[in-house]
Short mmCIF file of C-alpha atoms in Angstrom, two decimals:
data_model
loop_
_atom_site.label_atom_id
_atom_site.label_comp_id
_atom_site.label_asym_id
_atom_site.label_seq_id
_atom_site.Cartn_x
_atom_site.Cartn_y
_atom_site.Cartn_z
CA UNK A 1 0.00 0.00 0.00
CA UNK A 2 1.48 3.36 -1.19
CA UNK A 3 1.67 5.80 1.84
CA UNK A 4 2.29 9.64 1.22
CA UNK A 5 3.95 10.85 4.03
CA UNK A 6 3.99 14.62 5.48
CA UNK A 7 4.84 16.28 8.61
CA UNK A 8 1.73 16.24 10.74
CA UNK A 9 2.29 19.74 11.89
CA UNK A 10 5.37 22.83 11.45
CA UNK A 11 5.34 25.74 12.82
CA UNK A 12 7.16 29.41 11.09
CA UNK A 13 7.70 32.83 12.69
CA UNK A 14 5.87 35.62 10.17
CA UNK A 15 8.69 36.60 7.92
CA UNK A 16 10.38 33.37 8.03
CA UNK A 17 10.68 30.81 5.70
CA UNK A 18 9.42 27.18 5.93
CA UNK A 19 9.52 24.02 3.64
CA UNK A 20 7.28 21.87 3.55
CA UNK A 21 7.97 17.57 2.34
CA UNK A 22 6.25 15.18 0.64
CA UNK A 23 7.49 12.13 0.26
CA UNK A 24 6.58 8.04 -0.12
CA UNK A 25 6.98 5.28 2.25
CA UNK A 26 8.92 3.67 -0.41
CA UNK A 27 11.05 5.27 -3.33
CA UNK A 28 11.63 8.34 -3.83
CA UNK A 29 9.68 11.15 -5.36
CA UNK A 30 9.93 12.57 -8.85
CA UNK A 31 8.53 14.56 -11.71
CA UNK A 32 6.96 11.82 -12.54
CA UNK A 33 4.43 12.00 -9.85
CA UNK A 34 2.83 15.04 -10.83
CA UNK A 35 3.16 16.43 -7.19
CA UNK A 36 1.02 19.15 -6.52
CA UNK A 37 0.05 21.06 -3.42
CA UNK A 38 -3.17 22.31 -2.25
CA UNK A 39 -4.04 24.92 0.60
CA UNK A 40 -7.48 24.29 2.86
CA UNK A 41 -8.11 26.53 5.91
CA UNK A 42 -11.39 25.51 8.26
CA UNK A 43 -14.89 24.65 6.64
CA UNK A 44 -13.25 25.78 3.33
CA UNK A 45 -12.48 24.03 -0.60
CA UNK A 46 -8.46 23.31 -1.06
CA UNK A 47 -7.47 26.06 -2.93
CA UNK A 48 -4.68 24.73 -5.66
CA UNK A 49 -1.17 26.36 -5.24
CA UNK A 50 1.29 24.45 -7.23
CA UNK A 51 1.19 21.84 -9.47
CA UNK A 52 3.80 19.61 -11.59
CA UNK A 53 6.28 20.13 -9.03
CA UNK A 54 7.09 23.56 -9.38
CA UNK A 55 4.00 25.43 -11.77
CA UNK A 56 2.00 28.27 -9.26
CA UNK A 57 -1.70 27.87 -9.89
CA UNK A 58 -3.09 31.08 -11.36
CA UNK A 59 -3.46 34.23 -8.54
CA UNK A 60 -0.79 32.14 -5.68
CA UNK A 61 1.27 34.39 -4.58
CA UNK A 62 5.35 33.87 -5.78
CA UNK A 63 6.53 33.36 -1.90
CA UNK A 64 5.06 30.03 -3.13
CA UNK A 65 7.34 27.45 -4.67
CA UNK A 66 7.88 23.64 -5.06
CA UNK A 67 10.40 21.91 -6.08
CA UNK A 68 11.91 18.46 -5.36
CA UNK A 69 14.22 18.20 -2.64
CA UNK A 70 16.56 14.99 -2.40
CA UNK A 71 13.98 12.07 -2.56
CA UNK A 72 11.03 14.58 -1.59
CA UNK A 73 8.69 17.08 -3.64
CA UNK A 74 9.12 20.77 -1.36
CA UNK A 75 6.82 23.18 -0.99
CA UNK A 76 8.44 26.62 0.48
CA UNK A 77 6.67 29.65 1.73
CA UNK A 78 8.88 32.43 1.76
CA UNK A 79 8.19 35.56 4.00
CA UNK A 80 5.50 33.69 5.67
CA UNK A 81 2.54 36.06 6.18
CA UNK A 82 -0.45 35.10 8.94
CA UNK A 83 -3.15 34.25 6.67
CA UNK A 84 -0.89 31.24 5.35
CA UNK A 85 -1.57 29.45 8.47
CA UNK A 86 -3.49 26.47 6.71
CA UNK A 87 -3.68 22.85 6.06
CA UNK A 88 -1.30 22.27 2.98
CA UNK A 89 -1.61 18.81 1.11
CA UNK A 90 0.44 17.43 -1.30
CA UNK A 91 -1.06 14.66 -3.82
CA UNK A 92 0.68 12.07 -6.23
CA UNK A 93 -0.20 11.06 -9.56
CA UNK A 94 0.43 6.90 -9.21
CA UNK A 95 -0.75 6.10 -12.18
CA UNK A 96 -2.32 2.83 -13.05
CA UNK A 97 -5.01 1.10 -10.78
CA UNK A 98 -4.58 4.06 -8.50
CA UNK A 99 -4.61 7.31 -9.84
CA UNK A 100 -4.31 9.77 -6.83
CA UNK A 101 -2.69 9.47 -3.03
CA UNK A 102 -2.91 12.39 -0.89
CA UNK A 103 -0.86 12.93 2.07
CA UNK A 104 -1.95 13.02 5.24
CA UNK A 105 -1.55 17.02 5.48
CA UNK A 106 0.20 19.69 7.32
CA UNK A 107 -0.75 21.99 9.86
CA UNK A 108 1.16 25.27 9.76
CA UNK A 109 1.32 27.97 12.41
CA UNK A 110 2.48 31.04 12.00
CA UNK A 111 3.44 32.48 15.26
CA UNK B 1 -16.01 31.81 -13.77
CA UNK B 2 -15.52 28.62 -13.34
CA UNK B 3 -18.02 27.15 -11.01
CA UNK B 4 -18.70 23.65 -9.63
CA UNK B 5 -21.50 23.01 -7.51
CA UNK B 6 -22.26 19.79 -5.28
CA UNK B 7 -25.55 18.48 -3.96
CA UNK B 8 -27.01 15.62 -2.71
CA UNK B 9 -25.21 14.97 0.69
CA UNK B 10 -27.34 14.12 4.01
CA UNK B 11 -28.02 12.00 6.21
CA UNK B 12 -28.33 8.04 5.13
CA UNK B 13 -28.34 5.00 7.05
CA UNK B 14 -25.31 2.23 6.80
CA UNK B 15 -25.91 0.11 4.04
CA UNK B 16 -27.73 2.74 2.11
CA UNK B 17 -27.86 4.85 -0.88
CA UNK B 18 -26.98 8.28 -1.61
CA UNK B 19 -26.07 10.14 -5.17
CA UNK B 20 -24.56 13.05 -5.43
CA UNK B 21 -24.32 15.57 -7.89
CA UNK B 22 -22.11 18.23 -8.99
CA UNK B 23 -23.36 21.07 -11.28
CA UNK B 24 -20.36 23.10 -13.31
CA UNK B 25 -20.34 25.96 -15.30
CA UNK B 26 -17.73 28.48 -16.81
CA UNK B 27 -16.01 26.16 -18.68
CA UNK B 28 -16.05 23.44 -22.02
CA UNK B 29 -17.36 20.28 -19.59
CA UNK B 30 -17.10 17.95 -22.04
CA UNK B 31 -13.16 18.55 -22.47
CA UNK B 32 -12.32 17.52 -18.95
CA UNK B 33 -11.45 15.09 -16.56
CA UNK B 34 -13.65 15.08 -13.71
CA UNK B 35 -13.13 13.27 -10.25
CA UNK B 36 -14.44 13.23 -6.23
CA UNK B 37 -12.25 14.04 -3.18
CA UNK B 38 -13.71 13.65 -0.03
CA UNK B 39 -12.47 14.62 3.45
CA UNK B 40 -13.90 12.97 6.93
CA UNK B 41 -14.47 14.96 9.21
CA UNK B 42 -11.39 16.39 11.23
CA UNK B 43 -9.19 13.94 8.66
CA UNK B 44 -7.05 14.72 5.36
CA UNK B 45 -8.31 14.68 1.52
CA UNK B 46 -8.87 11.52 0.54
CA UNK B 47 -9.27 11.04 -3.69
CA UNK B 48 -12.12 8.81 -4.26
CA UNK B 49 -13.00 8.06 -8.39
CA UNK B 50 -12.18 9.72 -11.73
CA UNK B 51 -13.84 10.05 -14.90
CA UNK B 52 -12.63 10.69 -18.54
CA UNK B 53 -13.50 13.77 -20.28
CA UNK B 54 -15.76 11.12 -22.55
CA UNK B 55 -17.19 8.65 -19.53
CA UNK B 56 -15.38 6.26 -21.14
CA UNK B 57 -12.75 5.76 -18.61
CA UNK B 58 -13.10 5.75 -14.62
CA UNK B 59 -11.38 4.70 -11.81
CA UNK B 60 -11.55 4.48 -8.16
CA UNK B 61 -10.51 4.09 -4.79
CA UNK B 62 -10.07 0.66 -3.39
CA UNK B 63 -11.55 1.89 -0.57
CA UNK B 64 -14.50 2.66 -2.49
CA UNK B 65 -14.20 0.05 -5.65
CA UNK B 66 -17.69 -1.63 -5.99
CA UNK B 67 -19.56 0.37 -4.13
CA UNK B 68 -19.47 3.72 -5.67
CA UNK B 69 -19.98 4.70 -9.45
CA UNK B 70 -18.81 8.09 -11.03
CA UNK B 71 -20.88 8.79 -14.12
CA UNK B 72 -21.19 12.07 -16.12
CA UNK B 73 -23.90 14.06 -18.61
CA UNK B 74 -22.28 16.30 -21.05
CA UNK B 75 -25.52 17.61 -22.63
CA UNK B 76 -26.66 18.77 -18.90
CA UNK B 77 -22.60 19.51 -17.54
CA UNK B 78 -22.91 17.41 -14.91
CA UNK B 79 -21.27 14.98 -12.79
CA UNK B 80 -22.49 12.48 -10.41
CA UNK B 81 -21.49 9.75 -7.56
CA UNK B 82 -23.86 6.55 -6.66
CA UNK B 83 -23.01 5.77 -3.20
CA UNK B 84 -24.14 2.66 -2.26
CA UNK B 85 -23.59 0.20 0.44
CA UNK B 86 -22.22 3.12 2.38
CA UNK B 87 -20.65 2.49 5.44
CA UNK B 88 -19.95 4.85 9.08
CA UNK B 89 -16.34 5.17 7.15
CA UNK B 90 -18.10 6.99 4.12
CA UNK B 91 -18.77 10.41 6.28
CA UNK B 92 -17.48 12.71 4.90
CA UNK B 93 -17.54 16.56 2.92
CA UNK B 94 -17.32 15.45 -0.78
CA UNK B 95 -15.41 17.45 -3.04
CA UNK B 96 -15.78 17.65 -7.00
CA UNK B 97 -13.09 18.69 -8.50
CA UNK B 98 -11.96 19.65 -12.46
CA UNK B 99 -8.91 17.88 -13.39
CA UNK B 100 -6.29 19.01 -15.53
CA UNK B 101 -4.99 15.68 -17.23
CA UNK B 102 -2.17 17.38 -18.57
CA UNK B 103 -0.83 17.83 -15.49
CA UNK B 104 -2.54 15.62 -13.56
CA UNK B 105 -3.55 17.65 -11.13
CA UNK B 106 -7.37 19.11 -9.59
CA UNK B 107 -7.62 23.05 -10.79
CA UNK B 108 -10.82 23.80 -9.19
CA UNK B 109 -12.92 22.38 -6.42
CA UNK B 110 -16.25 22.87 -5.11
CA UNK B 111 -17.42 23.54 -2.01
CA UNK B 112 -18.75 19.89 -0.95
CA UNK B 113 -21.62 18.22 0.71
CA UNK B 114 -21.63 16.61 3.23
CA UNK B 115 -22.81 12.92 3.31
CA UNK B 116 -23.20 11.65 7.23
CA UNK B 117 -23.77 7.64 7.24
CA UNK B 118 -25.83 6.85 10.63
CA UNK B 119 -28.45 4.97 12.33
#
């Protein structure tokens, strides 16, 4: 069973910059994933922010970025602002039988 | 504007039926991908099915495989989930969401409705 892992919570001071990982319980991740990252805050829709590793979704702001990091898709928020205190998720593409596993999401705080 | 629209969600008993729908506008339907996320409550996304820009093509969580069935109408823009046999496990907000095959990723999302399995 393909697991997506993430870090179940991070914490950034505002200002600061934080990355964000995504990786698999076995292998390593690649372009070939499709990894893409969605924002959700409380009782709202994800909101897409990047997609095929590194693309920003139209409107995201460019203190956004993604990028694979040794074995591990990245998301980085640089000059972390309070309203980016969210639930990010990253998703990979598997392919196949399964076409989609999300990860279990972070929780950032920005304090 | 793109806009996606789900309805359908309530309150069903385990073992039941529910079908959902999802209503989209602002953009060429028939050219698209189509698929359902859904998120229990307090818990991560979770992807549940897909459907080709045709109908030809789906696919689907194991978790849901044989239970559920993603269908689509292009002449009315719609998309739609039969949930049945549904379970305590199937509570949940579900999402539609427009996929972009090219990259494989979901470009918009709904707002969801919620589907609470009970007795």
């Amino acid at each position: 069973q393909t697991v997506v892992t993430q870090e179940p919570s991070f914490s950034v001071s505002p200002g600061g910059t934080v990355t964000l990982t995504c990786g698999l319980s076995s292998g390593s991740v690649s372009a070939n994933y499709y990894p893409s990252w969605y924002q959700q805050t409380p009782g709202q829709a994800p909101r897409t922010l990047i997609y095929s590793t590194n693309t920003r979704s139209s409107g995201v702001p460019d203190r956004f970025s993604g990028s694979i990091l040794g074995n591990k898709a990245a998301l980085t928020i640089t000059g972390a602002q309070a309203d980016d205190e969210s639930h990010y998720y990253c998703v990979l593409y598997m392919g196949g039988g399964i076409s989609w596993v999300f990860g279990g999401g972070t929780k950032l705080t920005v304090l | 504007e793109v806009q996606l629209l789900e309805s359908g969600g309530g309150l069903v008993q385990p073992g039941g039926s529910l079908r959902l729908s999802c209503a989209v506008s602002g953009f060429t339907f028939s050219t698209y991908a189509m698929s359902w996320v859904r998120q229990a409550p307090g818990k991560g996304l979770e992807w549940v099915s897909v459907i080709s820009d045709s109908g030809a093509n789906t696919n689907y969580a194991d978790s849901v495989k044989g239970r559920f069935t993603i269908s689509r109408d292009n002449s009315k823009n719609t998309l739609s989930l039969q949930m049945n046999s549904l379970r305590a496990e199937d509570t949940a907000v579900y999402y539609c969401a427009k996929v972009l095959w090219r990259n494989r990723h979901f470009d918009y999302w709904g707002q969801g409705t919620l589907v609470t399995v009970s007795s």
